[in-house]
PDB file of N, CA and C in Angstrom:
ATOM      1  N   MET A  21       0.648  -1.380  -0.168  1.00 42.00           N
ATOM      2  CA  MET A  21      -0.079  -0.099   0.020  1.00 42.00           C
ATOM      3  C   MET A  21       0.977   1.109  -0.281  1.00 42.00           C
ATOM      4  N   ASP A  22       0.059   2.038  -0.684  1.00 48.00           N
ATOM      5  CA  ASP A  22       1.200   3.348  -1.243  1.00 48.00           C
ATOM      6  C   ASP A  22       1.366   4.163   0.500  1.00 48.00           C
ATOM      7  N   ASP A  23       2.198   5.292   1.143  1.00 56.00           N
ATOM      8  CA  ASP A  23       1.886   5.924   2.420  1.00 56.00           C
ATOM      9  C   ASP A  23       1.607   7.020   2.194  1.00 56.00           C
ATOM     10  N   ALA A  24       2.060   7.586   0.132  1.00 58.00           N
ATOM     11  CA  ALA A  24       1.237   9.143   0.147  1.00 58.00           C
ATOM     12  C   ALA A  24       0.821   9.878   0.509  1.00 58.00           C
ATOM     13  N   VAL A  25       1.135  11.123   1.222  1.00 69.00           N
ATOM     14  CA  VAL A  25      -0.401  11.789   1.875  1.00 69.00           C
ATOM     15  C   VAL A  25      -0.773  12.516   0.750  1.00 69.00           C
ATOM     16  N   GLY A  26      -1.908  12.625   1.001  1.00 74.00           N
ATOM     17  CA  GLY A  26      -2.808  13.597   0.339  1.00 74.00           C
ATOM     18  C   GLY A  26      -2.466  14.546   0.812  1.00 74.00           C
ATOM     19  N   ARG A  27      -3.031  16.269  -0.193  1.00 80.00           N
ATOM     20  CA  ARG A  27      -2.784  17.045   0.041  1.00 80.00           C
ATOM     21  C   ARG A  27      -3.745  18.041   1.135  1.00 80.00           C
ATOM     22  N   HIS A  28      -5.153  17.128   1.462  1.00 85.00           N
ATOM     23  CA  HIS A  28      -5.499  17.655   1.754  1.00 85.00           C
ATOM     24  C   HIS A  28      -5.827  16.472   3.245  1.00 85.00           C
ATOM     25  N   ASP A  29      -5.081  15.520   3.413  1.00 89.00           N
ATOM     26  CA  ASP A  29      -5.032  14.780   4.523  1.00 89.00           C
ATOM     27  C   ASP A  29      -4.336  15.816   6.092  1.00 89.00           C
ATOM     28  N   LEU A  30      -4.820  15.383   6.954  1.00 91.00           N
ATOM     29  CA  LEU A  30      -4.583  16.398   8.326  1.00 91.00           C
ATOM     30  C   LEU A  30      -3.006  15.924   8.454  1.00 91.00           C
ATOM     31  N   THR A  31      -2.762  17.429   9.301  1.00 91.00           N
ATOM     32  CA  THR A  31      -0.718  17.289   9.211  1.00 91.00           C
ATOM     33  C   THR A  31      -1.250  16.754  10.678  1.00 91.00           C
ATOM     34  N   ASP A  32       0.463  16.597  11.145  1.00 92.00           N
ATOM     35  CA  ASP A  32       0.668  16.021  12.645  1.00 92.00           C
ATOM     36  C   ASP A  32      -0.100  16.724  13.569  1.00 92.00           C
ATOM     37  N   ALA A  33       0.239  17.718  13.264  1.00 93.00           N
ATOM     38  CA  ALA A  33      -0.362  19.016  14.253  1.00 93.00           C
ATOM     39  C   ALA A  33      -2.087  18.815  14.194  1.00 93.00           C
ATOM     40  N   ALA A  34      -2.816  18.708  13.232  1.00 93.00           N
ATOM     41  CA  ALA A  34      -4.345  18.661  13.426  1.00 93.00           C
ATOM     42  C   ALA A  34      -4.879  16.778  13.904  1.00 93.00           C
ATOM     43  N   TRP A  35      -3.826  16.227  13.591  1.00 92.00           N
ATOM     44  CA  TRP A  35      -4.066  15.276  14.183  1.00 92.00           C
ATOM     45  C   TRP A  35      -4.028  14.520  15.519  1.00 92.00           C
ATOM     46  N   ALA A  36      -2.930  15.500  15.719  1.00 94.00           N
ATOM     47  CA  ALA A  36      -2.721  15.291  17.560  1.00 94.00           C
ATOM     48  C   ALA A  36      -4.388  15.843  18.489  1.00 94.00           C
ATOM     49  N   VAL A  37      -4.343  16.537  17.824  1.00 95.00           N
ATOM     50  CA  VAL A  37      -6.084  17.481  18.266  1.00 95.00           C
ATOM     51  C   VAL A  37      -7.418  16.761  18.141  1.00 95.00           C
ATOM     52  N   VAL A  38      -7.264  16.084  16.880  1.00 93.00           N
ATOM     53  CA  VAL A  38      -7.983  14.471  16.471  1.00 93.00           C
ATOM     54  C   VAL A  38      -8.019  13.456  17.527  1.00 93.00           C
ATOM     55  N   GLU A  39      -6.930  13.333  17.461  1.00 91.00           N
ATOM     56  CA  GLU A  39      -6.473  12.114  18.442  1.00 91.00           C
ATOM     57  C   GLU A  39      -7.258  11.989  20.031  1.00 91.00           C
ATOM     58  N   ALA A  40      -7.128  12.992  20.229  1.00 91.00           N
ATOM     59  CA  ALA A  40      -7.285  13.442  21.479  1.00 91.00           C
ATOM     60  C   ALA A  40      -8.720  13.221  21.777  1.00 91.00           C
ATOM     61  N   LEU A  41      -9.738  13.184  20.780  1.00 91.00           N
ATOM     62  CA  LEU A  41     -11.122  13.614  20.554  1.00 91.00           C
ATOM     63  C   LEU A  41     -11.099  12.357  20.793  1.00 91.00           C
ATOM     64  N   LEU A  42     -10.601  11.138  19.879  1.00 86.00           N
ATOM     65  CA  LEU A  42     -11.427   9.802  19.931  1.00 86.00           C
ATOM     66  C   LEU A  42     -11.645   8.980  21.294  1.00 86.00           C
ATOM     67  N   PRO A  43     -12.517   8.376  21.278  1.00 81.00           N
ATOM     68  CA  PRO A  43     -13.026   7.593  22.420  1.00 81.00           C
ATOM     69  C   PRO A  43     -10.826   6.926  23.137  1.00 81.00           C
ATOM     70  N   VAL A  44     -10.846   6.090  23.521  1.00 77.00           N
ATOM     71  CA  VAL A  44      -9.732   5.442  24.258  1.00 77.00           C
ATOM     72  C   VAL A  44     -10.167   3.853  23.916  1.00 77.00           C
ATOM     73  N   ALA A  45     -11.425   3.632  24.107  1.00 74.00           N
ATOM     74  CA  ALA A  45     -11.373   1.641  23.992  1.00 74.00           C
ATOM     75  C   ALA A  45     -12.690   2.014  23.020  1.00 74.00           C
ATOM     76  N   GLY A  46     -12.700   1.058  22.435  1.00 70.00           N
ATOM     77  CA  GLY A  46     -13.913   0.637  21.931  1.00 70.00           C
ATOM     78  C   GLY A  46     -14.486  -0.729  21.764  1.00 70.00           C
ATOM     79  N   CYS A  47     -15.583  -1.217  21.140  1.00 76.00           N
ATOM     80  CA  CYS A  47     -16.093  -2.272  20.545  1.00 76.00           C
ATOM     81  C   CYS A  47     -15.580  -2.696  19.530  1.00 76.00           C
ATOM     82  N   GLY A  48     -15.432  -4.038  19.103  1.00 80.00           N
ATOM     83  CA  GLY A  48     -14.817  -4.419  17.631  1.00 80.00           C
ATOM     84  C   GLY A  48     -13.231  -4.654  17.271  1.00 80.00           C
ATOM     85  N   ARG A  49     -13.158  -5.001  16.574  1.00 79.00           N
ATOM     86  CA  ARG A  49     -12.180  -4.916  16.332  1.00 79.00           C
ATOM     87  C   ARG A  49     -11.414  -3.665  15.671  1.00 79.00           C
ATOM     88  N   PRO A  50      -9.909  -3.324  16.584  1.00 77.00           N
ATOM     89  CA  PRO A  50      -8.939  -2.609  16.291  1.00 77.00           C
ATOM     90  C   PRO A  50      -8.559  -1.742  15.045  1.00 77.00           C
ATOM     91  N   ALA A  51      -8.672  -0.539  14.785  1.00 75.00           N
ATOM     92  CA  ALA A  51      -8.166  -0.382  13.708  1.00 75.00           C
ATOM     93  C   ALA A  51      -6.832  -0.535  13.288  1.00 75.00           C
ATOM     94  N   ARG A  52      -6.383  -0.933  12.330  1.00 81.00           N
ATOM     95  CA  ARG A  52      -5.195  -0.564  11.861  1.00 81.00           C
ATOM     96  C   ARG A  52      -4.449   0.397  11.987  1.00 81.00           C
ATOM     97  N   ASN A  53      -4.784   1.434  10.952  1.00 86.00           N
ATOM     98  CA  ASN A  53      -4.421   2.585  10.877  1.00 86.00           C
ATOM     99  C   ASN A  53      -5.317   3.456  11.253  1.00 86.00           C
ATOM    100  N   LEU A  54      -5.828   4.221  12.194  1.00 88.00           N
ATOM    101  CA  LEU A  54      -6.858   4.774  12.095  1.00 88.00           C
ATOM    102  C   LEU A  54      -6.990   6.229  11.688  1.00 88.00           C
ATOM    103  N   ARG A  55      -5.470   6.862  11.485  1.00 92.00           N
ATOM    104  CA  ARG A  55      -5.507   8.351  11.132  1.00 92.00           C
ATOM    105  C   ARG A  55      -5.883   8.130   9.170  1.00 92.00           C
ATOM    106  N   ARG A  56      -4.881   6.976   9.139  1.00 91.00           N
ATOM    107  CA  ARG A  56      -5.062   6.725   7.720  1.00 91.00           C
ATOM    108  C   ARG A  56      -7.046   6.646   7.344  1.00 91.00           C
ATOM    109  N   GLN A  57      -7.410   6.042   8.155  1.00 90.00           N
ATOM    110  CA  GLN A  57      -9.291   5.665   8.051  1.00 90.00           C
ATOM    111  C   GLN A  57      -9.851   7.195   8.474  1.00 90.00           C
ATOM    112  N   VAL A  58      -9.907   7.988   9.300  1.00 92.00           N
ATOM    113  CA  VAL A  58      -9.875   9.420   9.253  1.00 92.00           C
ATOM    114  C   VAL A  58      -9.965  10.604   7.979  1.00 92.00           C
ATOM    115  N   ASP A  59      -8.454  10.122   7.860  1.00 93.00           N
ATOM    116  CA  ASP A  59      -8.448  10.843   6.311  1.00 93.00           C
ATOM    117  C   ASP A  59      -9.061   9.922   5.318  1.00 93.00           C
ATOM    118  N   GLY A  60      -9.924   9.245   5.045  1.00 92.00           N
ATOM    119  CA  GLY A  60     -10.373   8.464   4.093  1.00 92.00           C
ATOM    120  C   GLY A  60     -11.498   8.767   4.394  1.00 92.00           C
ATOM    121  N   ILE A  61     -12.507   8.954   5.611  1.00 92.00           N
ATOM    122  CA  ILE A  61     -13.866   9.636   5.464  1.00 92.00           C
ATOM    123  C   ILE A  61     -13.426  10.618   5.277  1.00 92.00           C
ATOM    124  N   ARG A  62     -12.964  11.538   4.946  1.00 93.00           N
ATOM    125  CA  ARG A  62     -12.732  13.045   5.412  1.00 93.00           C
ATOM    126  C   ARG A  62     -12.726  13.353   3.481  1.00 93.00           C
ATOM    127  N   HIS A  63     -12.129  12.112   2.896  1.00 93.00           N
ATOM    128  CA  HIS A  63     -11.587  12.726   1.779  1.00 93.00           C
ATOM    129  C   HIS A  63     -13.717  11.999   1.120  1.00 93.00           C
ATOM    130  N   ARG A  64     -14.041  11.035   1.312  1.00 94.00           N
ATOM    131  CA  ARG A  64     -14.943  10.973   1.076  1.00 94.00           C
ATOM    132  C   ARG A  64     -16.049  12.105   0.872  1.00 94.00           C
ATOM    133  N   VAL A  65     -16.505  12.665   2.005  1.00 94.00           N
ATOM    134  CA  VAL A  65     -17.274  13.664   2.470  1.00 94.00           C
ATOM    135  C   VAL A  65     -17.089  15.143   1.671  1.00 94.00           C
ATOM    136  N   ARG A  66     -15.622  15.186   1.536  1.00 92.00           N
ATOM    137  CA  ARG A  66     -15.079  16.423   1.114  1.00 92.00           C
ATOM    138  C   ARG A  66     -15.875  16.519  -0.109  1.00 92.00           C
ATOM    139  N   ALA A  67     -15.376  15.254  -1.376  1.00 93.00           N
ATOM    140  CA  ALA A  67     -15.798  14.569  -2.878  1.00 93.00           C
ATOM    141  C   ALA A  67     -16.784  14.577  -2.945  1.00 93.00           C
ATOM    142  N   GLY A  68     -17.724  14.015  -1.927  1.00 94.00           N
ATOM    143  CA  GLY A  68     -19.001  13.725  -2.048  1.00 94.00           C
ATOM    144  C   GLY A  68     -18.830  12.429  -2.502  1.00 94.00           C
ATOM    145  N   CYS A  69     -18.319  11.704  -3.163  1.00 93.00           N
ATOM    146  CA  CYS A  69     -18.149  10.449  -3.723  1.00 93.00           C
ATOM    147  C   CYS A  69     -18.292   9.039  -3.073  1.00 93.00           C
ATOM    148  N   PRO A  70     -19.006   7.885  -3.832  1.00 93.00           N
ATOM    149  CA  PRO A  70     -18.972   6.961  -3.008  1.00 93.00           C
ATOM    150  C   PRO A  70     -18.458   6.068  -2.469  1.00 93.00           C
ATOM    151  N   TRP A  71     -18.209   5.371  -1.522  1.00 92.00           N
ATOM    152  CA  TRP A  71     -17.153   4.392  -0.728  1.00 92.00           C
ATOM    153  C   TRP A  71     -16.373   3.259  -1.272  1.00 92.00           C
ATOM    154  N   ARG A  72     -16.839   3.475  -2.749  1.00 93.00           N
ATOM    155  CA  ARG A  72     -16.293   2.258  -3.417  1.00 93.00           C
ATOM    156  C   ARG A  72     -15.332   3.505  -4.490  1.00 93.00           C
ATOM    157  N   ASP A  73     -15.323   4.605  -4.257  1.00 92.00           N
ATOM    158  CA  ASP A  73     -14.282   5.406  -5.179  1.00 92.00           C
ATOM    159  C   ASP A  73     -13.885   5.929  -4.318  1.00 92.00           C
ATOM    160  N   VAL A  74     -13.407   5.804  -3.265  1.00 92.00           N
ATOM    161  CA  VAL A  74     -12.613   6.538  -2.379  1.00 92.00           C
ATOM    162  C   VAL A  74     -11.251   5.850  -2.511  1.00 92.00           C
ATOM    163  N   PRO A  75     -10.104   6.827  -2.623  1.00 90.00           N
ATOM    164  CA  PRO A  75      -8.705   6.020  -2.891  1.00 90.00           C
ATOM    165  C   PRO A  75      -8.432   4.646  -2.561  1.00 90.00           C
ATOM    166  N   GLU A  76      -7.288   3.643  -2.849  1.00 90.00           N
ATOM    167  CA  GLU A  76      -6.718   2.200  -1.867  1.00 90.00           C
ATOM    168  C   GLU A  76      -6.086   3.042  -0.712  1.00 90.00           C
ATOM    169  N   ARG A  77      -5.281   4.040  -0.866  1.00 89.00           N
ATOM    170  CA  ARG A  77      -3.950   4.715   0.064  1.00 89.00           C
ATOM    171  C   ARG A  77      -5.104   4.799   1.206  1.00 89.00           C
ATOM    172  N   TYR A  78      -6.413   4.942   1.586  1.00 88.00           N
ATOM    173  CA  TYR A  78      -6.785   5.015   3.010  1.00 88.00           C
ATOM    174  C   TYR A  78      -7.421   3.696   3.916  1.00 88.00           C
ATOM    175  N   GLY A  79      -6.839   2.999   2.485  1.00 83.00           N
ATOM    176  CA  GLY A  79      -7.306   1.485   3.151  1.00 83.00           C
ATOM    177  C   GLY A  79      -8.963   0.794   3.048  1.00 83.00           C
ATOM    178  N   PRO A  80      -9.038  -0.359   2.933  1.00 79.00           N
ATOM    179  CA  PRO A  80     -10.587  -1.548   2.155  1.00 79.00           C
ATOM    180  C   PRO A  80     -11.433  -0.337   3.254  1.00 79.00           C
TER     181      PRO A  80
END
């Protein structure tokens, strides 16, 4: 998987703020790379595209 960062992905400083707001313990399977998933969700909302059109760099 490509680890390239998109121009609209969260910066390290922005991620530190967001990460502090996320719950510590959750139910279900833990995320492999939560930051990449959050960036993928943000991409989908920003672009208004269906989930199947979200770039693969954000994970399955």
